PDB file of C-alpha atoms in Angstrom:
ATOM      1  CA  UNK A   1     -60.396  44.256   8.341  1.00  0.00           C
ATOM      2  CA  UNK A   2     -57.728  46.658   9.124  1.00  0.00           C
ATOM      3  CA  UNK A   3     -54.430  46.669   8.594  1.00  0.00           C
ATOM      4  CA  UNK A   4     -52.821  45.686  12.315  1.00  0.00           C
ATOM      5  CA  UNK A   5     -55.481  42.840  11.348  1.00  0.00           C
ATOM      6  CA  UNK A   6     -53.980  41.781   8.945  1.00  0.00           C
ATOM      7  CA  UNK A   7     -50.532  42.037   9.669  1.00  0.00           C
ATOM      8  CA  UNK A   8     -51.089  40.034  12.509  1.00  0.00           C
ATOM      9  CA  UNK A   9     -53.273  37.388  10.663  1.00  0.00           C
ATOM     10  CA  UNK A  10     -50.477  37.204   7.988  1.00  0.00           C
ATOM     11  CA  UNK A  11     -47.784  36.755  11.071  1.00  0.00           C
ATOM     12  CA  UNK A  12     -49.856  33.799  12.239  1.00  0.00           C
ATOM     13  CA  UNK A  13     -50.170  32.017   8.834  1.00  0.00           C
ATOM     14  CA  UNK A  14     -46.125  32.384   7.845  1.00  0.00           C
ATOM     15  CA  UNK A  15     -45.353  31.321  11.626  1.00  0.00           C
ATOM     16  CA  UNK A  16     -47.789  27.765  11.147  1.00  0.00           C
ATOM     17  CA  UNK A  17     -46.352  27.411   7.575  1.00  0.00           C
ATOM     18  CA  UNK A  18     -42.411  27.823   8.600  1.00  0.00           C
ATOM     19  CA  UNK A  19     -43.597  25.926  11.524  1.00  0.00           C
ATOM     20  CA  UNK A  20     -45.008  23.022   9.154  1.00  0.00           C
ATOM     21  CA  UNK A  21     -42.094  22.852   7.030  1.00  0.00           C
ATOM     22  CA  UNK A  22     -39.556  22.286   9.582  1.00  0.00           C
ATOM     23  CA  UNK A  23     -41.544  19.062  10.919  1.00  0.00           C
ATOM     24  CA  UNK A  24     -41.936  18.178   7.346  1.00  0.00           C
ATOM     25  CA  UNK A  25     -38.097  18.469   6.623  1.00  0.00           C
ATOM     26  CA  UNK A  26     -37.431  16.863   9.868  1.00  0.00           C
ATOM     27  CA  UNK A  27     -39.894  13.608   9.621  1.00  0.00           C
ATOM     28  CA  UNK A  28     -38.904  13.530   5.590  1.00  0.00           C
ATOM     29  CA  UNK A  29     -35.203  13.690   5.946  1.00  0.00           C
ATOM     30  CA  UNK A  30     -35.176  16.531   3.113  1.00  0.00           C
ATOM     31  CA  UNK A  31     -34.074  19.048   5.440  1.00  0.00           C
ATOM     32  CA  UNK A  32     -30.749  16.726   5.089  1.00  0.00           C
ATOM     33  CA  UNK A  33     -27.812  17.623   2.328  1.00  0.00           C
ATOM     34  CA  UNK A  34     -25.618  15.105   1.497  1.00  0.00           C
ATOM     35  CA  UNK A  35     -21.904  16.415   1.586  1.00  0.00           C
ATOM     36  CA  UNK A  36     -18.895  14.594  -0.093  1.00  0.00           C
ATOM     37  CA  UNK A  37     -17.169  14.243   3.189  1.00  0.00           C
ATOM     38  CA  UNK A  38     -20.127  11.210   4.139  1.00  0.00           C
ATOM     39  CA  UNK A  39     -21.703  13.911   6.902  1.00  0.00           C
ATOM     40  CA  UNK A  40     -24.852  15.261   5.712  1.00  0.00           C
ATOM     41  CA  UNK A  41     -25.279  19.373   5.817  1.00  0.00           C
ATOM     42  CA  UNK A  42     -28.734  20.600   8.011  1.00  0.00           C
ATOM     43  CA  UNK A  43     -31.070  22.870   6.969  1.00  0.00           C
ATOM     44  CA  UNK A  44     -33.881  22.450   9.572  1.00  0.00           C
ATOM     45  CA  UNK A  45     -33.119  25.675  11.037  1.00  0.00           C
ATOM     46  CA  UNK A  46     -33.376  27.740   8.266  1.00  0.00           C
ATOM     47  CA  UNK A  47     -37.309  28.534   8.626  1.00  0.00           C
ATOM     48  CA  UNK A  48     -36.640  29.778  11.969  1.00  0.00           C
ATOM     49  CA  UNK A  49     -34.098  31.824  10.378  1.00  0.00           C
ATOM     50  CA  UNK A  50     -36.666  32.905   8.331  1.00  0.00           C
ATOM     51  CA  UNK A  51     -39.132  33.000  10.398  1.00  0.00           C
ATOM     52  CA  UNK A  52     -37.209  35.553  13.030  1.00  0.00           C
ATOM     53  CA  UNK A  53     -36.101  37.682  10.075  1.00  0.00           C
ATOM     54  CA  UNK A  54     -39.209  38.307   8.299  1.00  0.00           C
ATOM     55  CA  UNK A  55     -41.801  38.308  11.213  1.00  0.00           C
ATOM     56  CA  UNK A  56     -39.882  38.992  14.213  1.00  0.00           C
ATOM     57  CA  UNK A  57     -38.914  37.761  18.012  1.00  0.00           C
ATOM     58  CA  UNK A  58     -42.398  36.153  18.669  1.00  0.00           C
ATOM     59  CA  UNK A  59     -42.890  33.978  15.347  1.00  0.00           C
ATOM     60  CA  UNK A  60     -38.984  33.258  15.688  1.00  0.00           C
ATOM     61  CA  UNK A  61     -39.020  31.931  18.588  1.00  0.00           C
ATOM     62  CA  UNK A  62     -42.466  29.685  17.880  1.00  0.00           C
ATOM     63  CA  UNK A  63     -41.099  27.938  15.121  1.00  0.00           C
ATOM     64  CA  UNK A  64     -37.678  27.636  17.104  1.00  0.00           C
ATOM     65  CA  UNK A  65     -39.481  25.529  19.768  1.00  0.00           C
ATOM     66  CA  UNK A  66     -41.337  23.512  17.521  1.00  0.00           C
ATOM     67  CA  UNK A  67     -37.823  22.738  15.749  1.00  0.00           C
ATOM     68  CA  UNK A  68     -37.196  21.396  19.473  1.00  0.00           C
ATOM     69  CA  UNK A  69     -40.396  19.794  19.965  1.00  0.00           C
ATOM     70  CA  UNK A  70     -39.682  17.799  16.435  1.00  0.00           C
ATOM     71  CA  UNK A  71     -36.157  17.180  17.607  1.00  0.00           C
ATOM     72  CA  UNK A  72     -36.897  15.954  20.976  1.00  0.00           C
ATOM     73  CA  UNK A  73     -39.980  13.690  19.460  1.00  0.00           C
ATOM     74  CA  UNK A  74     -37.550  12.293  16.549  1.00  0.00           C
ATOM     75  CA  UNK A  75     -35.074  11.436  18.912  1.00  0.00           C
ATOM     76  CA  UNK A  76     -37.276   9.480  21.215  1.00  0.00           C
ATOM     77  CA  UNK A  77     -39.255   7.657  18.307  1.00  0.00           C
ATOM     78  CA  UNK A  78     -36.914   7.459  15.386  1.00  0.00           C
ATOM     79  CA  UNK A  79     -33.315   7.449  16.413  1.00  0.00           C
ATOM     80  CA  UNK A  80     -30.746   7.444  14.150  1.00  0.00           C
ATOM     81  CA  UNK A  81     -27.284   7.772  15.346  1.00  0.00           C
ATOM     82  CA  UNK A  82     -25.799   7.075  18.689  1.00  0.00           C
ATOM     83  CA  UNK A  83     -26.107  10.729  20.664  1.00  0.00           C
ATOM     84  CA  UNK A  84     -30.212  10.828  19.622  1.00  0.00           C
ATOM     85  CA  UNK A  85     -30.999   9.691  22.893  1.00  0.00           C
ATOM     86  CA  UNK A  86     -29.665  12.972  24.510  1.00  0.00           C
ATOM     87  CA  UNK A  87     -32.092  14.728  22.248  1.00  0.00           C
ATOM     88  CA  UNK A  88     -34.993  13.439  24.804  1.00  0.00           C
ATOM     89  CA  UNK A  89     -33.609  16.114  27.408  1.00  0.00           C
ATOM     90  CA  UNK A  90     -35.446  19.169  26.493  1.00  0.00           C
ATOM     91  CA  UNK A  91     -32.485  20.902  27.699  1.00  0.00           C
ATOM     92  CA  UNK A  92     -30.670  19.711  24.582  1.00  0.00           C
ATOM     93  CA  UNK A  93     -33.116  19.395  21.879  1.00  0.00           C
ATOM     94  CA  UNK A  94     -35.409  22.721  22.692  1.00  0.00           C
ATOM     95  CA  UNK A  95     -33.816  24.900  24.793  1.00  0.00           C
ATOM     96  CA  UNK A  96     -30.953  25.580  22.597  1.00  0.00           C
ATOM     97  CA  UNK A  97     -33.733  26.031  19.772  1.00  0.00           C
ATOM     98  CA  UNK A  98     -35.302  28.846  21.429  1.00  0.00           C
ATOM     99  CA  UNK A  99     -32.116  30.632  22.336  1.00  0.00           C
ATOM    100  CA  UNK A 100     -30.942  30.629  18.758  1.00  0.00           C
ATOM    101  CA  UNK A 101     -34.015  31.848  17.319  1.00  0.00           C
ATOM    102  CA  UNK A 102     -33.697  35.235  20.103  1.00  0.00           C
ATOM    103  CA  UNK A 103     -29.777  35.261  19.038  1.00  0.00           C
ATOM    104  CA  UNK A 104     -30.944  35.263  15.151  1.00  0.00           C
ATOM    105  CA  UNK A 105     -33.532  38.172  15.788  1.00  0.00           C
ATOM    106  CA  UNK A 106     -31.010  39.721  18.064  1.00  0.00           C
ATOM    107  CA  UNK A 107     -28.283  39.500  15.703  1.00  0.00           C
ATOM    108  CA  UNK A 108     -30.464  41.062  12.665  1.00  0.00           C
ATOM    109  CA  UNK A 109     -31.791  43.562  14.890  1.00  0.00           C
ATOM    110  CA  UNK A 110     -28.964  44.944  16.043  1.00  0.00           C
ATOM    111  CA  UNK A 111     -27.019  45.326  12.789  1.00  0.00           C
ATOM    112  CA  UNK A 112     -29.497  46.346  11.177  1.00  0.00           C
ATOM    113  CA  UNK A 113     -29.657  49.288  13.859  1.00  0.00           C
ATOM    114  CA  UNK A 114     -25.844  49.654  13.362  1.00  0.00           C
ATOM    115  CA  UNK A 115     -26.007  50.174   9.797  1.00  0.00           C
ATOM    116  CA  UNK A 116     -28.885  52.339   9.209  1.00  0.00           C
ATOM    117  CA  UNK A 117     -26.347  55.211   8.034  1.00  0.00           C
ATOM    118  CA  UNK A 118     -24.874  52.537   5.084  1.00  0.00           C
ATOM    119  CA  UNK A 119     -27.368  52.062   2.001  1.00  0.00           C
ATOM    120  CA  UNK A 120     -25.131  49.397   0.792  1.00  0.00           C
ATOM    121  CA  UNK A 121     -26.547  47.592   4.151  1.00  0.00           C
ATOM    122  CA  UNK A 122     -30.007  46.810   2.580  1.00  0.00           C
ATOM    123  CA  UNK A 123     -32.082  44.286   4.451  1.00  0.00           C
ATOM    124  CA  UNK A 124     -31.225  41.098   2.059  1.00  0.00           C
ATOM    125  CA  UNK A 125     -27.306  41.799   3.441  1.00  0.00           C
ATOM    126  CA  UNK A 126     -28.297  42.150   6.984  1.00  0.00           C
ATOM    127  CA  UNK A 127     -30.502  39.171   6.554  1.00  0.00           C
ATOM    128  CA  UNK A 128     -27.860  36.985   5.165  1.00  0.00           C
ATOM    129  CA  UNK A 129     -25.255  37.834   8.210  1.00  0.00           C
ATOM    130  CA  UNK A 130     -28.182  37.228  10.826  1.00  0.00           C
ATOM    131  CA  UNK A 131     -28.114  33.741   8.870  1.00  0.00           C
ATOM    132  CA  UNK A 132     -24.679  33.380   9.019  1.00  0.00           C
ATOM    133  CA  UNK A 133     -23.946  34.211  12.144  1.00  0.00           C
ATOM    134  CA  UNK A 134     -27.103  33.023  13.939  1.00  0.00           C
ATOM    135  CA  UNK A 135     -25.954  29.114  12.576  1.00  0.00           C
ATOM    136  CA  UNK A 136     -22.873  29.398  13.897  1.00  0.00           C
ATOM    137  CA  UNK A 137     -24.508  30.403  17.545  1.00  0.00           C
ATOM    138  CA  UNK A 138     -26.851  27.237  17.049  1.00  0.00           C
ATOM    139  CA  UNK A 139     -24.227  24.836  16.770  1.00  0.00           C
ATOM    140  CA  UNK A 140     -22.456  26.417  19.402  1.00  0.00           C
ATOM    141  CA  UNK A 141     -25.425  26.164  21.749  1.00  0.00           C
ATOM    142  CA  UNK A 142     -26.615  22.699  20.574  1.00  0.00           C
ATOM    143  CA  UNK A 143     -22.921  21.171  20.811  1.00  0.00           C
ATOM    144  CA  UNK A 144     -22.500  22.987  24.479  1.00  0.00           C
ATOM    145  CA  UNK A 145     -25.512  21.495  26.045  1.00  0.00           C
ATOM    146  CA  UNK A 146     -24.821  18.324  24.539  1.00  0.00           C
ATOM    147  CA  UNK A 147     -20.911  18.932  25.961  1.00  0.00           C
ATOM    148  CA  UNK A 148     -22.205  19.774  29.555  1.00  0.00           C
ATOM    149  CA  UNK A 149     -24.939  16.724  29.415  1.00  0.00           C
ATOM    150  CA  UNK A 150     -21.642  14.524  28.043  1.00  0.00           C
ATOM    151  CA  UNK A 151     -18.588  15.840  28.528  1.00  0.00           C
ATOM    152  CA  UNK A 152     -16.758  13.572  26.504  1.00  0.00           C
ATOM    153  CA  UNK A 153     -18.241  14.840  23.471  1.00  0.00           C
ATOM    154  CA  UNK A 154     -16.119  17.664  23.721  1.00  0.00           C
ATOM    155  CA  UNK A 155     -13.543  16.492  21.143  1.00  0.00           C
ATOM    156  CA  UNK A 156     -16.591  15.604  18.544  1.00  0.00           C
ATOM    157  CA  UNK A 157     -17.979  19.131  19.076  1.00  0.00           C
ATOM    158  CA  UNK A 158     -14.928  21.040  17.948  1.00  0.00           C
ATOM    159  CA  UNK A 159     -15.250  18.261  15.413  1.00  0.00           C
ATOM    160  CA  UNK A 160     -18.336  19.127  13.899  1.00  0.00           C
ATOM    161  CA  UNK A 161     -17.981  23.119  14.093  1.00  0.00           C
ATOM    162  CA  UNK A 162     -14.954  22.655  11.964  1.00  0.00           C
ATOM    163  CA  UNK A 163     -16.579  20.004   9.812  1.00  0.00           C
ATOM    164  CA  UNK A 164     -20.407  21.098   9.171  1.00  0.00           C
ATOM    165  CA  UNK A 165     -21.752  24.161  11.131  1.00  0.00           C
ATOM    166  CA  UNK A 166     -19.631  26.579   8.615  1.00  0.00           C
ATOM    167  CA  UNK A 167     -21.125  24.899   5.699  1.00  0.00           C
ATOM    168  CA  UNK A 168     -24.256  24.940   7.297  1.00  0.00           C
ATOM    169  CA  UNK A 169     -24.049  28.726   7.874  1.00  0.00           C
ATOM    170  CA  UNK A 170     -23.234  29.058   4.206  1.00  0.00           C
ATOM    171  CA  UNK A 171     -25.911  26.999   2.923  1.00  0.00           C
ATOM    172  CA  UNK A 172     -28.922  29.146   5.065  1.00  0.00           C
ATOM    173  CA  UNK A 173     -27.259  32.172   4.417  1.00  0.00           C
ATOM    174  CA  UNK A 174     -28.139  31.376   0.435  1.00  0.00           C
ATOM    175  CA  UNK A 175     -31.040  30.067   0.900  1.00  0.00           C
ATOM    176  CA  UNK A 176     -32.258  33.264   3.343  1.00  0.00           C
ATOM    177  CA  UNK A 177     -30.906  35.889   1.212  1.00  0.00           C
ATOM    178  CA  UNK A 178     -32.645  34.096  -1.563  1.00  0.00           C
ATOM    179  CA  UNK A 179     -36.356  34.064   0.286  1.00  0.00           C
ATOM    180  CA  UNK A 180     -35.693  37.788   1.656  1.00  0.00           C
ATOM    181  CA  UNK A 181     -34.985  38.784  -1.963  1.00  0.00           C
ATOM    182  CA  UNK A 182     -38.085  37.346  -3.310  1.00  0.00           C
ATOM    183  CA  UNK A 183     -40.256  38.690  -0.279  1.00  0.00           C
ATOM    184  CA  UNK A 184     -39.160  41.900  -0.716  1.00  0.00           C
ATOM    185  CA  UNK A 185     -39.498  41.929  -4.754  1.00  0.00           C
ATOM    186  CA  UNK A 186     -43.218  40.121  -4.058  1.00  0.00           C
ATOM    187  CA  UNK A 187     -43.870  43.006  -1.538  1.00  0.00           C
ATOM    188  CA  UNK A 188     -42.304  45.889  -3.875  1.00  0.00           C
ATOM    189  CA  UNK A 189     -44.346  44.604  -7.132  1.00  0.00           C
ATOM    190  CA  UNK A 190     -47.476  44.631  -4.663  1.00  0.00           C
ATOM    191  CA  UNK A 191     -47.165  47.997  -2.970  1.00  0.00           C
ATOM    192  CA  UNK A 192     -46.578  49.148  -6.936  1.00  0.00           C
ATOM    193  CA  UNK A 193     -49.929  47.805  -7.988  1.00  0.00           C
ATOM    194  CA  UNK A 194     -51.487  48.743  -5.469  1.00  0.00           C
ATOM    195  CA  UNK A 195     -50.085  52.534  -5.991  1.00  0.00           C
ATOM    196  CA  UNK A 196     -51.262  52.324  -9.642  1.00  0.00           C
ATOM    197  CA  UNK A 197     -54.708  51.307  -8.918  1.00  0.00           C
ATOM    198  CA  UNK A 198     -55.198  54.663  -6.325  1.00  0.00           C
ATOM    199  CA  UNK A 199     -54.094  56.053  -9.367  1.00  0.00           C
TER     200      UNK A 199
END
Protein backbone atom coordinates (compact mmCIF):
# COMPACT_ATOMS: atom_id res chain seq x y z
CA UNK A 1 0.00 0.00 0.00
CA UNK A 2 1.44 3.29 -0.76
CA UNK A 3 1.43 6.22 0.85
CA UNK A 4 -1.42 8.47 -1.22
CA UNK A 5 -3.16 5.02 -0.11
CA UNK A 6 -3.00 5.51 2.87
CA UNK A 7 -3.45 8.98 3.39
CA UNK A 8 -6.54 8.72 1.74
CA UNK A 9 -7.71 5.53 3.65
CA UNK A 10 -6.78 7.37 6.93
CA UNK A 11 -8.94 10.59 5.54
CA UNK A 12 -11.89 8.23 5.15
CA UNK A 13 -11.70 6.59 8.63
CA UNK A 14 -11.24 10.18 10.72
CA UNK A 15 -14.12 11.64 8.35
CA UNK A 16 -16.72 8.35 9.45
CA UNK A 17 -15.37 8.65 13.06
CA UNK A 18 -15.88 12.69 13.43
CA UNK A 19 -18.87 11.90 11.44
CA UNK A 20 -20.06 9.22 14.17
CA UNK A 21 -19.40 11.32 17.03
CA UNK A 22 -21.39 14.23 16.08
CA UNK A 23 -24.66 11.93 15.69
CA UNK A 24 -23.60 10.39 18.89
CA UNK A 25 -23.33 13.84 20.72
CA UNK A 26 -26.39 14.92 18.99
CA UNK A 27 -28.86 11.75 19.76
CA UNK A 28 -27.00 11.57 23.47
CA UNK A 29 -27.37 15.15 24.42
CA UNK A 30 -23.50 15.13 25.51
CA UNK A 31 -22.60 17.41 22.87
CA UNK A 32 -24.71 19.83 25.36
CA UNK A 33 -22.82 22.05 28.29
CA UNK A 34 -24.77 23.24 30.86
CA UNK A 35 -24.01 27.05 31.53
CA UNK A 36 -25.01 28.94 34.79
CA UNK A 37 -27.10 31.34 32.85
CA UNK A 38 -29.93 28.08 32.36
CA UNK A 39 -28.85 28.03 28.33
CA UNK A 40 -26.81 25.12 27.59
CA UNK A 41 -23.28 25.78 25.54
CA UNK A 42 -23.01 23.46 21.96
CA UNK A 43 -20.33 21.57 20.99
CA UNK A 44 -21.75 19.55 18.03
CA UNK A 45 -19.77 21.45 15.67
CA UNK A 46 -16.58 20.99 16.95
CA UNK A 47 -15.73 17.63 14.91
CA UNK A 48 -16.39 19.45 11.84
CA UNK A 49 -14.05 21.91 13.15
CA UNK A 50 -11.87 19.24 13.45
CA UNK A 51 -12.60 17.52 10.83
CA UNK A 52 -11.89 20.65 8.21
CA UNK A 53 -8.68 21.43 10.10
CA UNK A 54 -6.98 18.22 10.19
CA UNK A 55 -8.20 16.58 6.87
CA UNK A 56 -9.28 19.34 4.77
CA UNK A 57 -12.33 20.95 2.53
CA UNK A 58 -13.73 17.48 1.46
CA UNK A 59 -13.90 15.59 4.98
CA UNK A 60 -15.04 19.14 6.41
CA UNK A 61 -17.63 19.54 4.59
CA UNK A 62 -18.91 15.59 4.94
CA UNK A 63 -19.15 15.69 8.47
CA UNK A 64 -20.71 19.32 8.19
CA UNK A 65 -23.69 17.83 6.28
CA UNK A 66 -24.15 15.00 8.36
CA UNK A 67 -24.24 17.60 11.41
CA UNK A 68 -27.31 18.84 9.16
CA UNK A 69 -28.65 15.59 8.33
CA UNK A 70 -28.67 14.82 12.37
CA UNK A 71 -30.10 18.26 12.93
CA UNK A 72 -32.78 18.16 10.43
CA UNK A 73 -33.70 14.32 11.58
CA UNK A 74 -33.66 15.45 15.46
CA UNK A 75 -35.80 18.17 14.77
CA UNK A 76 -38.44 16.25 12.96
CA UNK A 77 -38.38 13.18 15.46
CA UNK A 78 -37.30 14.52 18.78
CA UNK A 79 -38.14 18.14 19.22
CA UNK A 80 -37.24 19.93 22.00
CA UNK A 81 -37.86 23.55 22.10
CA UNK A 82 -40.26 25.65 20.18
CA UNK A 83 -38.08 26.81 16.83
CA UNK A 84 -37.11 22.74 16.18
CA UNK A 85 -39.65 22.59 13.71
CA UNK A 86 -37.75 25.09 11.40
CA UNK A 87 -34.89 22.66 11.63
CA UNK A 88 -37.02 20.32 9.06
CA UNK A 89 -36.14 22.98 6.23
CA UNK A 90 -32.89 21.79 4.98
CA UNK A 91 -32.26 25.30 4.27
CA UNK A 92 -31.89 25.86 8.01
CA UNK A 93 -30.60 22.78 9.51
CA UNK A 94 -27.93 21.70 6.56
CA UNK A 95 -27.25 24.29 4.43
CA UNK A 96 -25.82 26.53 6.96
CA UNK A 97 -23.77 23.30 8.10
CA UNK A 98 -22.03 22.99 4.93
CA UNK A 99 -21.23 26.65 4.53
CA UNK A 100 -19.55 26.78 7.90
CA UNK A 101 -17.51 23.84 7.45
CA UNK A 102 -16.01 25.73 3.78
CA UNK A 103 -15.80 29.10 6.03
CA UNK A 104 -13.75 26.98 8.82
CA UNK A 105 -11.34 25.47 6.09
CA UNK A 106 -11.36 28.81 4.43
CA UNK A 107 -10.61 30.66 7.44
CA UNK A 108 -7.56 28.21 8.48
CA UNK A 109 -6.40 28.20 5.07
CA UNK A 110 -6.03 31.48 4.52
CA UNK A 111 -4.25 32.52 7.72
CA UNK A 112 -2.35 30.04 7.72
CA UNK A 113 -1.14 31.34 4.15
CA UNK A 114 -0.91 34.85 5.75
CA UNK A 115 1.33 33.87 8.40
CA UNK A 116 3.75 31.58 6.91
CA UNK A 117 6.59 34.35 7.51
CA UNK A 118 5.63 34.26 11.65
CA UNK A 119 6.98 31.00 13.51
CA UNK A 120 5.09 32.09 16.48
CA UNK A 121 1.98 31.22 14.00
CA UNK A 122 2.40 27.38 14.41
CA UNK A 123 -0.53 25.32 13.25
CA UNK A 124 -2.16 24.68 16.93
CA UNK A 125 -2.59 28.87 16.88
CA UNK A 126 -3.97 28.98 13.45
CA UNK A 127 -6.13 26.07 14.34
CA UNK A 128 -7.55 27.61 17.38
CA UNK A 129 -8.57 31.06 15.43
CA UNK A 130 -10.14 28.88 12.50
CA UNK A 131 -12.18 27.55 15.67
CA UNK A 132 -12.86 30.70 16.93
CA UNK A 133 -13.77 32.42 14.25
CA UNK A 134 -15.42 29.67 12.17
CA UNK A 135 -18.21 29.39 15.43
CA UNK A 136 -18.89 32.68 15.31
CA UNK A 137 -19.71 32.39 11.28
CA UNK A 138 -21.98 29.28 12.25
CA UNK A 139 -24.14 31.05 14.48
CA UNK A 140 -24.25 33.80 12.24
CA UNK A 141 -25.38 31.60 9.36
CA UNK A 142 -27.67 29.31 11.44
CA UNK A 143 -29.43 32.43 13.23
CA UNK A 144 -29.74 34.25 9.55
CA UNK A 145 -31.54 31.50 7.85
CA UNK A 146 -33.58 30.94 10.74
CA UNK A 147 -34.11 35.11 10.69
CA UNK A 148 -35.07 35.08 6.90
CA UNK A 149 -37.39 31.73 7.39
CA UNK A 150 -38.89 33.89 10.66
CA UNK A 151 -38.27 37.19 10.76
CA UNK A 152 -39.37 37.78 14.08
CA UNK A 153 -36.63 35.91 15.49
CA UNK A 154 -34.51 38.66 14.80
CA UNK A 155 -34.46 40.07 18.35
CA UNK A 156 -33.66 36.32 19.80
CA UNK A 157 -30.76 36.05 17.31
CA UNK A 158 -28.82 39.07 18.48
CA UNK A 159 -29.92 37.40 21.69
CA UNK A 160 -28.14 34.34 21.46
CA UNK A 161 -24.83 35.72 19.66
CA UNK A 162 -24.44 37.85 22.69
CA UNK A 163 -25.50 35.10 25.06
CA UNK A 164 -23.90 31.64 23.75
CA UNK A 165 -22.12 31.68 20.30
CA UNK A 166 -18.97 33.59 22.06
CA UNK A 167 -18.83 30.99 24.67
CA UNK A 168 -19.31 28.52 22.23
CA UNK A 169 -16.36 29.81 20.15
CA UNK A 170 -14.31 29.68 23.32
CA UNK A 171 -15.21 26.33 24.33
CA UNK A 172 -14.16 24.63 20.55
CA UNK A 173 -11.38 26.76 20.34
CA UNK A 174 -10.00 24.68 23.66
CA UNK A 175 -11.10 21.78 22.82
CA UNK A 176 -9.46 22.10 18.97
CA UNK A 177 -6.25 23.45 20.04
CA UNK A 178 -6.26 20.64 22.50
CA UNK A 179 -6.88 17.67 19.68
CA UNK A 180 -4.41 19.58 17.14
CA UNK A 181 -1.81 19.53 19.93
CA UNK A 182 -2.10 15.92 20.58
CA UNK A 183 -2.27 15.05 16.71
CA UNK A 184 0.62 16.75 16.05
CA UNK A 185 2.69 15.37 19.24
CA UNK A 186 1.12 11.64 18.14
CA UNK A 187 2.40 12.43 14.56
CA UNK A 188 5.91 13.98 15.77
CA UNK A 189 6.62 10.89 18.30
CA UNK A 190 5.68 8.64 15.14
CA UNK A 191 7.71 10.23 12.37
CA UNK A 192 10.63 10.00 15.34
CA UNK A 193 10.29 6.27 15.61
CA UNK A 194 9.98 5.73 12.56
CA UNK A 195 13.38 7.84 11.82
CA UNK A 196 15.13 5.72 14.50
CA UNK A 197 14.20 2.45 13.13
CA UNK A 198 15.84 3.53 9.34
CA UNK A 199 18.46 4.09 11.62
Amino acid sequence: MNERTKKYNRKIAVTAALSALTIVLAITHLGYIPWFSGVSITVLHVPVVLAAVLMGLVPGVTTGLVFGLTSLIMAATMPTGPLDPLFVNPLISVLPRILFAISVWVVYKAIGMLTKKFPSFTIIVVAGIAAFLGTLLHSVFVLGALVIAKPRTWELMWGVIIANSFLEAGAATIITVAVVSFVMITNKKKKSKLSQEEE
